[in-house]
PDB file of C-alpha atoms in Angstrom:
ATOM      1  CA  UNK A 588      -0.004  -0.018  -0.055  1.00 61.00           C
ATOM      2  CA  UNK A 589       1.294   3.512  -0.865  1.00 70.00           C
ATOM      3  CA  UNK A 590       2.451   5.611   2.072  1.00 81.00           C
ATOM      4  CA  UNK A 591       0.284   8.636   2.932  1.00 94.00           C
ATOM      5  CA  UNK A 592       1.646  12.032   2.000  1.00 97.00           C
ATOM      6  CA  UNK A 593       1.366  14.333   4.960  1.00 97.00           C
ATOM      7  CA  UNK A 594       3.224  17.309   3.612  1.00 98.00           C
ATOM      8  CA  UNK A 595       2.995  18.298  -0.082  1.00 98.00           C
ATOM      9  CA  UNK A 596       4.852  21.282  -1.440  1.00 98.00           C
ATOM     10  CA  UNK A 597       4.289  22.370  -5.024  1.00 98.00           C
ATOM     11  CA  UNK A 598       5.768  25.329  -6.955  1.00 97.00           C
ATOM     12  CA  UNK A 599       7.186  27.016  -3.835  1.00 97.00           C
ATOM     13  CA  UNK A 600       9.006  30.350  -4.531  1.00 97.00           C
ATOM     14  CA  UNK A 601      10.665  32.418  -1.804  1.00 96.00           C
ATOM     15  CA  UNK A 602      12.140  35.847  -2.633  1.00 95.00           C
ATOM     16  CA  UNK A 603      13.911  38.421  -0.417  1.00 92.00           C
ATOM     17  CA  UNK A 604      14.160  41.510  -2.654  1.00 91.00           C
ATOM     18  CA  UNK A 605      16.291  40.477  -5.625  1.00 91.00           C
ATOM     19  CA  UNK A 606      17.480  37.349  -3.888  1.00 93.00           C
ATOM     20  CA  UNK A 607      15.501  34.234  -5.039  1.00 95.00           C
ATOM     21  CA  UNK A 608      16.002  31.419  -2.484  1.00 96.00           C
ATOM     22  CA  UNK A 609      13.562  28.929  -3.796  1.00 97.00           C
ATOM     23  CA  UNK A 610      11.993  28.798  -7.333  1.00 96.00           C
ATOM     24  CA  UNK A 611       9.312  26.260  -8.241  1.00 96.00           C
ATOM     25  CA  UNK A 612      10.370  23.823  -5.476  1.00 97.00           C
ATOM     26  CA  UNK A 613       8.346  20.670  -4.901  1.00 98.00           C
ATOM     27  CA  UNK A 614       8.555  18.086  -2.215  1.00 98.00           C
ATOM     28  CA  UNK A 615       6.587  15.314  -0.603  1.00 98.00           C
ATOM     29  CA  UNK A 616       6.916  14.019   3.009  1.00 98.00           C
ATOM     30  CA  UNK A 617       5.373  10.655   3.860  1.00 97.00           C
ATOM     31  CA  UNK A 618       3.709   9.581   7.093  1.00 97.00           C
ATOM     32  CA  UNK A 619       6.013   7.952   9.508  1.00 96.00           C
ATOM     33  CA  UNK A 620       9.292   8.745   7.760  1.00 97.00           C
ATOM     34  CA  UNK A 621      12.231  10.752   8.853  1.00 98.00           C
ATOM     35  CA  UNK A 622      13.175  13.058   5.954  1.00 98.00           C
ATOM     36  CA  UNK A 623      16.504  14.711   6.160  1.00 98.00           C
ATOM     37  CA  UNK A 624      16.870  18.040   4.319  1.00 97.00           C
ATOM     38  CA  UNK A 625      20.454  19.059   3.323  1.00 97.00           C
ATOM     39  CA  UNK A 626      22.088  21.581   1.135  1.00 94.00           C
ATOM     40  CA  UNK A 627      24.883  24.081   0.954  1.00 92.00           C
ATOM     41  CA  UNK A 628      24.910  27.160   3.121  1.00 89.00           C
ATOM     42  CA  UNK A 629      22.288  29.643   1.780  1.00 89.00           C
ATOM     43  CA  UNK A 630      20.294  26.955  -0.065  1.00 92.00           C
ATOM     44  CA  UNK A 631      17.196  27.857   2.079  1.00 94.00           C
ATOM     45  CA  UNK A 632      16.792  24.684   4.291  1.00 95.00           C
ATOM     46  CA  UNK A 633      15.518  26.708   7.298  1.00 94.00           C
ATOM     47  CA  UNK A 634      13.480  28.963   5.085  1.00 95.00           C
ATOM     48  CA  UNK A 635      11.718  25.890   3.622  1.00 97.00           C
ATOM     49  CA  UNK A 636      10.929  24.629   7.157  1.00 96.00           C
ATOM     50  CA  UNK A 637       9.613  28.108   8.180  1.00 95.00           C
ATOM     51  CA  UNK A 638       7.487  28.245   5.018  1.00 96.00           C
ATOM     52  CA  UNK A 639       5.954  24.909   5.776  1.00 96.00           C
ATOM     53  CA  UNK A 640       5.089  25.564   9.458  1.00 94.00           C
ATOM     54  CA  UNK A 641       3.625  29.068   8.571  1.00 91.00           C
ATOM     55  CA  UNK A 642       6.255  31.316  10.057  1.00 91.00           C
ATOM     56  CA  UNK A 643       6.778  33.020   6.735  1.00 92.00           C
ATOM     57  CA  UNK A 644       4.666  33.420   3.612  1.00 93.00           C
ATOM     58  CA  UNK A 645       6.196  32.336   0.430  1.00 96.00           C
ATOM     59  CA  UNK A 646       6.009  34.441  -2.725  1.00 95.00           C
ATOM     60  CA  UNK A 647       4.219  31.712  -4.684  1.00 96.00           C
ATOM     61  CA  UNK A 648       3.362  27.959  -4.437  1.00 97.00           C
ATOM     62  CA  UNK A 649       1.032  25.737  -2.524  1.00 97.00           C
ATOM     63  CA  UNK A 650       1.736  23.836   0.796  1.00 97.00           C
ATOM     64  CA  UNK A 651      -0.644  21.162   1.905  1.00 97.00           C
ATOM     65  CA  UNK A 652      -0.200  19.616   5.417  1.00 97.00           C
ATOM     66  CA  UNK A 653      -2.328  16.996   6.929  1.00 97.00           C
ATOM     67  CA  UNK A 654      -4.888  17.487   4.177  1.00 95.00           C
ATOM     68  CA  UNK A 655      -5.135  21.268   4.649  1.00 96.00           C
ATOM     69  CA  UNK A 656      -4.091  23.867   2.236  1.00 95.00           C
ATOM     70  CA  UNK A 657      -2.116  25.960   4.772  1.00 93.00           C
ATOM     71  CA  UNK A 658      -1.708  29.057   2.712  1.00 93.00           C
ATOM     72  CA  UNK A 659      -5.328  29.281   1.656  1.00 91.00           C
ATOM     73  CA  UNK A 660      -6.874  28.058   4.973  1.00 92.00           C
ATOM     74  CA  UNK A 661      -8.653  30.203   7.528  1.00 93.00           C
ATOM     75  CA  UNK A 662      -6.875  31.197  10.686  1.00 92.00           C
ATOM     76  CA  UNK A 663      -8.790  28.602  12.662  1.00 93.00           C
ATOM     77  CA  UNK A 664      -7.936  25.783  10.166  1.00 94.00           C
ATOM     78  CA  UNK A 665      -4.250  26.850  10.203  1.00 92.00           C
ATOM     79  CA  UNK A 666      -4.298  26.784  13.999  1.00 91.00           C
ATOM     80  CA  UNK A 667      -5.768  23.334  13.980  1.00 93.00           C
ATOM     81  CA  UNK A 668      -3.005  22.012  11.726  1.00 95.00           C
ATOM     82  CA  UNK A 669      -0.385  23.839  13.774  1.00 93.00           C
ATOM     83  CA  UNK A 670      -1.619  22.069  16.930  1.00 92.00           C
ATOM     84  CA  UNK A 671      -0.840  18.721  15.289  1.00 95.00           C
ATOM     85  CA  UNK A 672       2.808  19.671  14.713  1.00 97.00           C
ATOM     86  CA  UNK A 673       5.842  20.523  16.906  1.00 96.00           C
ATOM     87  CA  UNK A 674       8.876  22.586  16.022  1.00 96.00           C
ATOM     88  CA  UNK A 675      12.335  22.584  17.589  1.00 95.00           C
ATOM     89  CA  UNK A 676      14.582  25.390  16.593  1.00 88.00           C
ATOM     90  CA  UNK A 677      18.436  25.629  16.830  1.00 79.00           C
ATOM     91  CA  UNK A 678      19.635  25.680  20.476  1.00 68.00           C
ATOM     92  CA  UNK A 679      15.981  24.976  21.661  1.00 66.00           C
ATOM     93  CA  UNK A 680      14.869  28.675  21.342  1.00 80.00           C
ATOM     94  CA  UNK A 681      13.578  28.568  24.919  1.00 91.00           C
ATOM     95  CA  UNK A 682      12.182  31.555  26.818  1.00 92.00           C
ATOM     96  CA  UNK A 683      14.902  32.604  29.100  1.00 93.00           C
ATOM     97  CA  UNK A 684      12.508  33.998  31.800  1.00 96.00           C
ATOM     98  CA  UNK A 685      10.637  30.677  32.099  1.00 96.00           C
ATOM     99  CA  UNK A 686      11.725  27.487  33.607  1.00 97.00           C
ATOM    100  CA  UNK A 687      12.038  24.351  31.575  1.00 97.00           C
ATOM    101  CA  UNK A 688       8.743  23.003  32.909  1.00 97.00           C
ATOM    102  CA  UNK A 689       7.126  26.434  32.125  1.00 96.00           C
ATOM    103  CA  UNK A 690       8.718  26.363  28.683  1.00 96.00           C
ATOM    104  CA  UNK A 691       7.294  22.989  27.901  1.00 96.00           C
ATOM    105  CA  UNK A 692       3.867  23.808  29.229  1.00 95.00           C
ATOM    106  CA  UNK A 693       3.633  27.127  27.315  1.00 92.00           C
ATOM    107  CA  UNK A 694       1.857  25.499  24.188  1.00 92.00           C
ATOM    108  CA  UNK A 695      -0.538  23.736  26.450  1.00 92.00           C
ATOM    109  CA  UNK A 696      -1.479  27.046  28.086  1.00 87.00           C
ATOM    110  CA  UNK A 697      -2.329  28.429  24.623  1.00 81.00           C
ATOM    111  CA  UNK A 698      -4.030  25.377  23.167  1.00 82.00           C
ATOM    112  CA  UNK A 699      -5.361  23.006  25.994  1.00 82.00           C
ATOM    113  CA  UNK A 700      -8.093  23.776  28.337  1.00 78.00           C
ATOM    114  CA  UNK A 701      -6.514  22.301  31.414  1.00 84.00           C
ATOM    115  CA  UNK A 702      -5.460  23.716  34.759  1.00 90.00           C
ATOM    116  CA  UNK A 703      -1.970  24.650  35.750  1.00 91.00           C
ATOM    117  CA  UNK A 704      -1.393  21.517  37.870  1.00 94.00           C
ATOM    118  CA  UNK A 705      -2.300  19.280  34.886  1.00 94.00           C
ATOM    119  CA  UNK A 706      -0.091  21.299  32.578  1.00 94.00           C
ATOM    120  CA  UNK A 707       2.799  20.873  35.015  1.00 95.00           C
ATOM    121  CA  UNK A 708       2.269  17.164  35.159  1.00 96.00           C
ATOM    122  CA  UNK A 709       2.107  16.797  31.444  1.00 95.00           C
ATOM    123  CA  UNK A 710       5.225  18.871  31.102  1.00 96.00           C
ATOM    124  CA  UNK A 711       7.058  16.783  33.619  1.00 97.00           C
ATOM    125  CA  UNK A 712       6.033  13.782  31.487  1.00 97.00           C
ATOM    126  CA  UNK A 713       7.561  15.314  28.326  1.00 97.00           C
ATOM    127  CA  UNK A 714      10.751  16.312  30.206  1.00 97.00           C
ATOM    128  CA  UNK A 715      11.080  12.647  31.277  1.00 97.00           C
ATOM    129  CA  UNK A 716      10.409  11.359  27.776  1.00 96.00           C
ATOM    130  CA  UNK A 717      13.432  13.292  26.348  1.00 96.00           C
ATOM    131  CA  UNK A 718      15.754  11.931  28.933  1.00 95.00           C
ATOM    132  CA  UNK A 719      16.142  14.931  31.241  1.00 96.00           C
ATOM    133  CA  UNK A 720      16.155  14.438  35.025  1.00 96.00           C
ATOM    134  CA  UNK A 721      13.141  15.555  37.026  1.00 93.00           C
ATOM    135  CA  UNK A 722      15.003  18.485  38.654  1.00 96.00           C
ATOM    136  CA  UNK A 723      15.628  19.908  35.206  1.00 97.00           C
ATOM    137  CA  UNK A 724      12.073  21.107  35.242  1.00 97.00           C
ATOM    138  CA  UNK A 725      12.883  23.703  37.807  1.00 97.00           C
ATOM    139  CA  UNK A 726      15.933  25.104  36.041  1.00 97.00           C
ATOM    140  CA  UNK A 727      16.100  28.194  33.770  1.00 97.00           C
ATOM    141  CA  UNK A 728      17.632  27.763  30.288  1.00 95.00           C
ATOM    142  CA  UNK A 729      20.839  29.665  31.303  1.00 95.00           C
ATOM    143  CA  UNK A 730      21.607  26.813  33.829  1.00 96.00           C
ATOM    144  CA  UNK A 731      21.342  24.075  31.168  1.00 94.00           C
ATOM    145  CA  UNK A 732      24.213  22.598  29.029  1.00 92.00           C
ATOM    146  CA  UNK A 733      23.892  22.747  25.310  1.00 89.00           C
ATOM    147  CA  UNK A 734      22.682  19.134  25.124  1.00 90.00           C
ATOM    148  CA  UNK A 735      20.100  19.742  27.801  1.00 93.00           C
ATOM    149  CA  UNK A 736      18.802  22.832  26.020  1.00 93.00           C
ATOM    150  CA  UNK A 737      18.241  20.797  22.946  1.00 93.00           C
ATOM    151  CA  UNK A 738      16.354  18.138  24.870  1.00 95.00           C
ATOM    152  CA  UNK A 739      14.283  20.804  26.607  1.00 96.00           C
ATOM    153  CA  UNK A 740      13.451  22.244  23.145  1.00 95.00           C
ATOM    154  CA  UNK A 741      12.496  18.855  21.955  1.00 96.00           C
ATOM    155  CA  UNK A 742      10.251  18.353  25.045  1.00 96.00           C
ATOM    156  CA  UNK A 743       8.480  21.601  24.265  1.00 96.00           C
ATOM    157  CA  UNK A 744       8.039  20.589  20.537  1.00 96.00           C
ATOM    158  CA  UNK A 745       6.348  17.367  21.823  1.00 97.00           C
ATOM    159  CA  UNK A 746       4.075  19.352  24.278  1.00 95.00           C
ATOM    160  CA  UNK A 747       0.864  18.808  22.234  1.00 94.00           C
ATOM    161  CA  UNK A 748       1.638  15.220  21.140  1.00 95.00           C
ATOM    162  CA  UNK A 749       2.301  16.160  17.538  1.00 96.00           C
ATOM    163  CA  UNK A 750       1.994  13.964  14.453  1.00 97.00           C
ATOM    164  CA  UNK A 751       4.713  15.941  12.611  1.00 98.00           C
ATOM    165  CA  UNK A 752       7.964  16.990  14.306  1.00 98.00           C
ATOM    166  CA  UNK A 753      10.123  19.674  12.633  1.00 98.00           C
ATOM    167  CA  UNK A 754      13.735  19.884  13.804  1.00 97.00           C
ATOM    168  CA  UNK A 755      16.177  22.570  12.707  1.00 95.00           C
ATOM    169  CA  UNK A 756      19.754  21.543  13.056  1.00 94.00           C
ATOM    170  CA  UNK A 757      19.066  19.535  16.327  1.00 94.00           C
ATOM    171  CA  UNK A 758      22.648  18.338  16.810  1.00 93.00           C
ATOM    172  CA  UNK A 759      24.425  21.665  15.873  1.00 91.00           C
ATOM    173  CA  UNK A 760      27.013  22.564  18.455  1.00 90.00           C
ATOM    174  CA  UNK A 761      26.936  19.337  20.233  1.00 91.00           C
ATOM    175  CA  UNK A 762      29.976  17.131  21.025  1.00 93.00           C
ATOM    176  CA  UNK A 763      29.914  13.739  19.089  1.00 92.00           C
ATOM    177  CA  UNK A 764      28.740  11.804  22.163  1.00 93.00           C
ATOM    178  CA  UNK A 765      25.806  14.180  22.887  1.00 93.00           C
ATOM    179  CA  UNK A 766      24.868  14.310  19.211  1.00 94.00           C
ATOM    180  CA  UNK A 767      24.845  10.419  19.001  1.00 95.00           C
ATOM    181  CA  UNK A 768      22.718  10.316  22.069  1.00 95.00           C
ATOM    182  CA  UNK A 769      20.339  12.735  20.543  1.00 95.00           C
ATOM    183  CA  UNK A 770      20.121  10.551  17.382  1.00 96.00           C
ATOM    184  CA  UNK A 771      19.301   7.538  19.491  1.00 96.00           C
ATOM    185  CA  UNK A 772      16.605   9.518  21.396  1.00 96.00           C
ATOM    186  CA  UNK A 773      15.020  10.648  18.233  1.00 97.00           C
ATOM    187  CA  UNK A 774      14.903   7.135  16.814  1.00 97.00           C
ATOM    188  CA  UNK A 775      13.214   5.822  20.039  1.00 97.00           C
ATOM    189  CA  UNK A 776      10.676   8.651  20.085  1.00 96.00           C
ATOM    190  CA  UNK A 777       9.850   8.310  16.440  1.00 96.00           C
ATOM    191  CA  UNK A 778       8.932   4.566  16.913  1.00 95.00           C
ATOM    192  CA  UNK A 779       7.200   5.023  20.190  1.00 95.00           C
ATOM    193  CA  UNK A 780       5.043   7.967  19.205  1.00 95.00           C
ATOM    194  CA  UNK A 781       4.622   7.170  15.471  1.00 96.00           C
ATOM    195  CA  UNK A 782       6.169  10.534  14.428  1.00 97.00           C
ATOM    196  CA  UNK A 783       6.783  11.906  11.016  1.00 98.00           C
ATOM    197  CA  UNK A 784      10.003  13.953  11.238  1.00 98.00           C
ATOM    198  CA  UNK A 785      11.201  16.824   8.950  1.00 98.00           C
ATOM    199  CA  UNK A 786      14.844  17.149   9.897  1.00 98.00           C
ATOM    200  CA  UNK A 787      17.023  20.034   8.679  1.00 97.00           C
ATOM    201  CA  UNK A 788      20.684  18.997   9.284  1.00 94.00           C
ATOM    202  CA  UNK A 789      24.215  19.135   7.995  1.00 91.00           C
ATOM    203  CA  UNK A 790      25.306  16.305  10.225  1.00 93.00           C
ATOM    204  CA  UNK A 791      26.132  13.198   8.212  1.00 93.00           C
ATOM    205  CA  UNK A 792      26.163  11.061  11.258  1.00 94.00           C
ATOM    206  CA  UNK A 793      22.562  12.066  12.014  1.00 95.00           C
ATOM    207  CA  UNK A 794      21.477  11.508   8.369  1.00 95.00           C
ATOM    208  CA  UNK A 795      22.971   7.992   8.494  1.00 94.00           C
ATOM    209  CA  UNK A 796      21.488   7.155  11.978  1.00 95.00           C
ATOM    210  CA  UNK A 797      18.035   8.543  11.576  1.00 97.00           C
ATOM    211  CA  UNK A 798      16.812   9.254   8.084  1.00 97.00           C
ATOM    212  CA  UNK A 799      14.774   7.063   5.783  1.00 97.00           C
ATOM    213  CA  UNK A 800      15.179   9.476   2.848  1.00 97.00           C
ATOM    214  CA  UNK A 801      17.157  12.641   2.130  1.00 97.00           C
ATOM    215  CA  UNK A 802      16.154  15.668   0.126  1.00 98.00           C
ATOM    216  CA  UNK A 803      19.013  17.809  -1.280  1.00 97.00           C
ATOM    217  CA  UNK A 804      18.371  21.515  -1.874  1.00 96.00           C
ATOM    218  CA  UNK A 805      20.452  23.009  -4.629  1.00 95.00           C
ATOM    219  CA  UNK A 806      19.887  25.571  -7.452  1.00 94.00           C
ATOM    220  CA  UNK A 807      16.750  26.910  -5.683  1.00 95.00           C
ATOM    221  CA  UNK A 808      14.795  23.597  -5.622  1.00 96.00           C
ATOM    222  CA  UNK A 809      14.833  20.051  -4.448  1.00 97.00           C
ATOM    223  CA  UNK A 810      17.538  18.582  -6.701  1.00 96.00           C
ATOM    224  CA  UNK A 811      16.943  14.896  -5.639  1.00 96.00           C
ATOM    225  CA  UNK A 812      15.398  12.787  -2.929  1.00 97.00           C
ATOM    226  CA  UNK A 813      16.299   9.223  -1.864  1.00 96.00           C
ATOM    227  CA  UNK A 814      18.014   7.029   0.617  1.00 95.00           C
ATOM    228  CA  UNK A 815      21.566   7.570   1.724  1.00 93.00           C
ATOM    229  CA  UNK A 816      22.612   4.735  -0.548  1.00 92.00           C
ATOM    230  CA  UNK A 817      20.977   6.345  -3.497  1.00 95.00           C
ATOM    231  CA  UNK A 818      22.474   9.733  -2.755  1.00 94.00           C
ATOM    232  CA  UNK A 819      25.945   8.209  -3.128  1.00 90.00           C
ATOM    233  CA  UNK A 820      25.068   7.280  -6.645  1.00 91.00           C
ATOM    234  CA  UNK A 821      23.719  10.600  -7.848  1.00 93.00           C
ATOM    235  CA  UNK A 822      25.715  12.138 -10.718  1.00 91.00           C
ATOM    236  CA  UNK A 823      25.920  15.750  -9.389  1.00 92.00           C
ATOM    237  CA  UNK A 824      29.290  17.377  -8.121  1.00 91.00           C
ATOM    238  CA  UNK A 825      27.864  18.792  -4.878  1.00 91.00           C
ATOM    239  CA  UNK A 826      26.006  15.553  -4.053  1.00 93.00           C
ATOM    240  CA  UNK A 827      29.080  13.532  -4.732  1.00 91.00           C
ATOM    241  CA  UNK A 828      31.340  15.626  -2.655  1.00 90.00           C
ATOM    242  CA  UNK A 829      28.865  15.680   0.263  1.00 91.00           C
ATOM    243  CA  UNK A 830      27.898  12.070   0.256  1.00 91.00           C
ATOM    244  CA  UNK A 831      31.089  10.437  -0.923  1.00 86.00           C
ATOM    245  CA  UNK A 832      33.567  12.614   0.905  1.00 74.00           C
ATOM    246  CA  UNK A 833      35.762  11.592   3.879  1.00 66.00           C
ATOM    247  CA  UNK A 834      33.223  12.602   6.386  1.00 62.00           C
ATOM    248  CA  UNK A 835      30.471  10.629   4.627  1.00 58.00           C
ATOM    249  CA  UNK A 836      32.638   7.435   4.602  1.00 49.00           C
ATOM    250  CA  UNK A 837      33.442   7.969   8.254  1.00 56.00           C
ATOM    251  CA  UNK A 838      29.731   8.258   9.096  1.00 55.00           C
ATOM    252  CA  UNK A 839      29.016   5.077   6.979  1.00 56.00           C
ATOM    253  CA  UNK A 840      31.806   3.174   8.773  1.00 53.00           C
ATOM    254  CA  UNK A 841      30.390   3.980  12.205  1.00 54.00           C
ATOM    255  CA  UNK A 842      26.976   2.972  11.129  1.00 54.00           C
ATOM    256  CA  UNK A 843      28.323  -0.326   9.936  1.00 55.00           C
ATOM    257  CA  UNK A 844      27.556   0.298   6.311  1.00 49.00           C
TER     258      UNK A 844
END
């Protein structure tokens, strides 16, 4: 049976003045997969993510998510779709004046009609799910290590039990051991919660460890999509240098490929 398409992007164009980042870009994301999005600096990886989740309005194109035309939908319908997604930005993007527990509970306060005690209990559950100790809930972001901030940001992204999880460079700035632990956590959460994951990354180890497919952004569009093995056979200079370079071979060796 053919997999369900949960995100469909067609003819997407993003312009910033004279700078065209995307032009007639198309992409499908299938339910239950981890799709890694890669590309050179300036290729518009984060811009694509922000367009899909509704944080910016593209110049042209159509984006359908979970069956809703998000660009043409009413505010209520867009909010309903947004409630079924979670987003983790680089470094967690936590509110500095709130504790970890308060950060995780913030989306619940906006979307769920539950009391403060219930929100706190649900937040503590999310904090535990991402591998943080119970006492982390009382800490402020400034007291967290980089790896803990990432996990706290992930806990907040999971606050509303999303179907689709968007991750923007989740392992950037982490040491190899912490990055590997995050990859393992992502794999376990994806299986346990049935998540679909849209993962922007430059980390070849993360691509190898977590992704079912990879989408390469180049020349203002999605140049190619496929498995890691398929990427290594693509006849394109940038794709070849990225997926067949020394770092790629090292990542493949670690994965046992």
